[in-house]
XYZ file of N, CA and C in Angstrom:
312
model
N 47.312 34.782 12.988
C 47.113 35.807 11.988
C 45.845 35.513 11.160
N 45.682 34.213 10.818
C 44.501 33.847 10.031
C 43.222 34.094 10.816
N 43.285 33.842 12.130
C 42.102 34.069 12.956
C 41.741 35.546 13.001
N 42.748 36.392 13.121
C 42.489 37.833 13.175
C 41.900 38.327 11.858
N 42.425 37.817 10.755
C 41.913 38.223 9.441
C 40.474 37.758 9.264
N 40.214 36.518 9.648
C 38.861 35.973 9.532
C 37.892 36.744 10.422
N 38.311 37.068 11.637
C 37.466 37.833 12.550
C 37.209 39.226 12.005
N 38.225 39.843 11.400
C 38.074 41.177 10.828
C 37.102 41.162 9.647
N 37.207 40.142 8.800
C 36.294 40.033 7.649
C 34.865 39.824 8.130
N 34.685 38.972 9.119
C 33.337 38.737 9.663
C 32.775 40.003 10.295
N 33.604 40.734 11.035
C 33.164 41.961 11.680
C 32.779 43.018 10.656
N 33.577 43.153 9.609
C 33.247 44.120 8.555
C 31.970 43.717 7.817
N 31.785 42.417 7.663
C 30.552 41.938 7.018
C 29.323 42.266 7.832
N 29.453 42.196 9.149
C 28.326 42.512 10.023
C 28.046 44.004 10.088
N 29.066 44.819 9.882
C 28.894 46.263 9.968
C 28.319 46.869 8.693
N 28.292 46.122 7.626
C 27.738 46.630 6.374
C 26.243 46.879 6.560
N 25.741 47.977 6.040
C 24.307 48.239 6.177
C 23.512 47.219 5.346
N 22.467 46.722 5.942
C 21.602 45.777 5.246
C 20.611 46.552 4.397
N 20.544 46.207 3.147
C 19.602 46.870 2.252
C 18.658 45.829 1.683
N 17.440 46.216 1.579
C 16.438 45.342 0.977
C 15.538 46.206 0.120
N 15.144 45.658 -0.985
C 14.244 46.402 -1.853
C 12.842 46.369 -1.267
N 12.171 47.468 -1.444
C 10.807 47.547 -0.948
C 9.922 46.631 -1.791
N 9.151 45.817 -1.116
C 8.258 44.906 -1.823
C 6.844 45.435 -1.727
N 6.183 45.406 -2.857
C 4.804 45.864 -2.886
C 3.879 44.717 -2.523
N 2.807 45.068 -1.839
C 1.810 44.061 -1.511
C 0.954 43.808 -2.738
N 0.819 42.566 -3.060
C -0.039 42.188 -4.176
C -1.140 41.302 -3.617
N -2.357 41.730 -3.820
C -3.474 40.932 -3.335
C -3.869 39.936 -4.410
N -3.931 38.691 -4.008
C -4.314 37.628 -4.926
C -5.777 37.295 -4.692
N -6.579 37.360 -5.734
C -7.992 37.025 -5.536
C -8.147 35.538 -5.218
N -9.066 35.248 -4.334
C -9.331 33.864 -3.951
C -10.459 33.342 -4.828
N -10.169 32.253 -5.505
C -11.171 31.640 -6.371
C -11.558 30.305 -5.760
N -12.825 30.153 -5.476
C -13.286 28.884 -4.928
C -14.087 28.169 -6.002
N -13.595 27.020 -6.357
C -14.291 26.220 -7.362
C -15.286 25.324 -6.652
N -16.508 25.397 -7.084
C -17.520 24.547 -6.486
C -17.489 23.203 -7.197
N -17.174 22.188 -6.439
C -17.104 20.845 -7.010
C -18.515 20.335 -7.273
N -18.627 19.623 -8.363
C -19.915 19.023 -8.669
C -20.162 17.901 -7.669
N -21.417 17.710 -7.275
C -21.683 16.610 -6.356
C -21.354 15.281 -7.036
N -20.745 14.401 -6.278
C -20.341 13.131 -6.872
C -21.553 12.219 -7.052
N -21.425 11.326 -8.004
C -22.494 10.380 -8.305
C -22.608 9.397 -7.148
N -23.835 9.164 -6.705
C -24.096 8.207 -5.629
C -24.704 6.966 -6.257
N -24.103 5.803 -5.966
C -24.583 4.528 -6.502
C -25.078 3.697 -5.325
N -26.368 3.386 -5.329
C -26.971 2.574 -4.273
C -27.558 1.315 -4.894
N -27.411 0.201 -4.200
C -27.958 -1.066 -4.681
C -28.741 -1.699 -3.550
N -30.047 -1.861 -3.759
C -30.898 -2.493 -2.759
C -31.683 -3.580 -3.465
N -31.523 -4.802 -2.968
C -32.063 -5.984 -3.630
C -31.511 -6.015 -5.050
N -32.345 -5.913 -6.043
C -31.841 -5.894 -7.422
C -32.178 -4.572 -8.110
N -32.349 -3.513 -7.294
C -32.633 -2.191 -7.840
C -31.405 -1.305 -7.662
N -30.918 -0.785 -8.765
C -29.775 0.119 -8.772
C -30.312 1.543 -8.805
N -29.936 2.358 -7.813
C -30.357 3.760 -7.796
C -29.126 4.636 -7.966
N -29.193 5.545 -8.916
C -28.110 6.486 -9.198
C -28.609 7.888 -8.874
N -27.834 8.620 -8.067
C -28.217 9.977 -7.664
C -27.136 10.958 -8.090
N -27.512 12.215 -8.213
C -26.611 13.317 -8.591
C -26.013 13.118 -9.982
N -26.793 12.611 -10.888
C -26.297 12.449 -12.254
C -26.898 13.538 -13.130
N -26.268 13.785 -14.244
C -26.748 14.811 -15.163
C -27.766 14.206 -16.125
N -28.785 14.984 -16.410
C -29.777 14.542 -17.383
C -29.081 14.385 -18.731
N -29.284 13.247 -19.353
C -28.663 12.975 -20.646
C -27.395 12.146 -20.556
N -26.866 11.942 -19.336
C -25.678 11.091 -19.180
C -25.999 9.663 -19.605
N -24.993 8.998 -20.157
C -25.157 7.601 -20.544
C -24.827 6.728 -19.338
N -25.737 5.824 -19.008
C -25.551 4.885 -17.903
C -25.278 3.518 -18.508
N -24.193 2.895 -18.063
C -23.858 1.558 -18.550
C -23.579 0.651 -17.362
N -24.033 -0.588 -17.475
C -23.678 -1.627 -16.515
C -22.948 -2.694 -17.314
N -21.722 -3.008 -16.871
C -20.886 -3.985 -17.566
C -20.613 -5.156 -16.636
N -20.496 -6.365 -17.219
C -20.074 -7.488 -16.380
C -18.563 -7.424 -16.205
N -17.984 -8.365 -15.466
C -16.552 -8.278 -15.179
C -15.687 -8.522 -16.407
N -16.287 -9.043 -17.476
C -15.547 -9.220 -18.727
C -15.591 -7.964 -19.593
N -16.371 -6.972 -19.153
C -16.471 -5.725 -19.910
C -17.594 -5.713 -20.923
N -18.437 -6.740 -20.890
C -19.571 -6.809 -21.818
C -20.715 -5.974 -21.249
N -21.251 -5.088 -22.077
C -22.345 -4.213 -21.649
C -23.623 -5.042 -21.514
N -24.219 -5.018 -20.316
C -25.446 -5.776 -20.079
C -26.656 -4.860 -19.929
N -26.430 -3.581 -19.595
C -27.510 -2.593 -19.500
C -26.963 -1.270 -20.003
N -27.787 -0.568 -20.800
C -27.418 0.782 -21.236
C -28.675 1.624 -21.260
N -28.562 2.853 -20.739
C -29.722 3.733 -20.640
C -29.240 5.170 -20.586
N -30.054 6.104 -21.039
C -29.771 7.539 -20.899
C -30.542 8.055 -19.694
N -29.897 8.913 -18.920
C -30.535 9.476 -17.731
C -31.586 10.497 -18.144
N -32.798 10.322 -17.624
C -33.869 11.270 -17.920
C -34.143 12.199 -16.734
N -33.457 11.970 -15.610
C -33.547 12.858 -14.449
C -32.261 12.706 -13.636
N -32.162 13.452 -12.538
C -30.941 13.396 -11.729
C -30.907 12.177 -10.809
N -32.053 11.517 -10.646
C -32.132 10.267 -9.883
C -32.763 9.221 -10.784
N -32.066 8.113 -10.962
C -32.545 7.058 -11.860
C -32.541 5.730 -11.117
N -33.640 4.987 -11.230
C -33.731 3.625 -10.690
C -33.725 2.649 -11.854
N -32.904 1.603 -11.736
C -32.816 0.581 -12.781
C -32.979 -0.776 -12.111
N -33.938 -1.551 -12.599
C -34.140 -2.908 -12.101
C -33.140 -3.817 -12.801
N -32.291 -4.484 -12.024
C -31.265 -5.359 -12.590
C -31.708 -6.813 -12.463
N -32.123 -7.402 -13.563
C -32.489 -8.814 -13.591
C -31.307 -9.587 -14.152
N -30.223 -9.596 -13.388
C -28.975 -10.212 -13.817
C -28.588 -11.304 -12.831
N -27.709 -12.187 -13.262
C -27.216 -13.226 -12.364
C -26.330 -12.586 -11.296
N -26.301 -13.164 -10.103
C -25.444 -12.613 -9.046
C -23.981 -12.577 -9.480
N -23.284 -11.546 -9.035
C -21.869 -11.392 -9.359
C -21.459 -9.939 -9.264
N -20.262 -9.659 -9.740
C -19.725 -8.299 -9.727
C -19.987 -7.621 -11.062
N -20.343 -6.331 -10.993
C -20.623 -5.555 -12.190
C -19.969 -4.184 -12.055
N -19.776 -3.538 -13.181
C -19.190 -2.202 -13.229
C -20.267 -1.243 -13.714
N -20.455 -0.154 -12.977
C -21.447 0.864 -13.347
C -20.690 2.096 -13.820
N -21.006 2.547 -15.036
C -20.391 3.754 -15.593
C -21.483 4.788 -15.827
N -21.279 5.976 -15.268
C -22.191 7.102 -15.482
C -21.330 8.280 -15.895
N -21.393 8.651 -17.161
C -20.521 9.715 -17.650
C -19.079 9.283 -17.488
N -18.304 10.031 -16.688
C -16.900 9.670 -16.455
C -16.698 8.983 -15.103
N -17.785 8.723 -14.380
C -17.707 8.068 -13.074
C -17.854 6.566 -13.242
N -16.997 5.811 -12.553
C -17.034 4.347 -12.622
C -17.085 3.807 -11.199
N -18.024 2.888 -10.945
C -18.150 2.247 -9.634
C -18.323 0.738 -9.826
N -17.921 -0.023 -8.803
C -18.085 -1.473 -8.812
C -19.234 -1.819 -7.878
N -20.095 -2.758 -8.290
C -21.186 -3.211 -7.435
C -21.146 -4.730 -7.358
N -21.743 -5.255 -6.305
C -21.848 -6.701 -6.118
C -23.321 -7.048 -6.025
N -23.799 -7.810 -6.975
C -25.206 -8.208 -7.037
C -25.333 -9.580 -6.392
N -26.219 -9.695 -5.410
C -26.382 -10.982 -4.702
C -27.715 -11.602 -4.996
């Protein structure tokens, strides 16, 4: 008896008309954000070259203890800095970008 009742309920459920509300198409505009080019840090011999930086950005070179050993303002998008420092690891900060370098 339970099987017949269950089968009848399932059958009636399947026979019910399916209704769905009409959905409107909404077009979403595509926004592409152009990312700023990332800062490029190059070290050749004892010359530090920074590329893709903003004019006026503050450039800092810190030793591993966090002591500032070089500070300069960028006067162009490419800056060369001669590093007359002892060999070791240093931190380069340009604006909000931070990179680690190894001076040999």
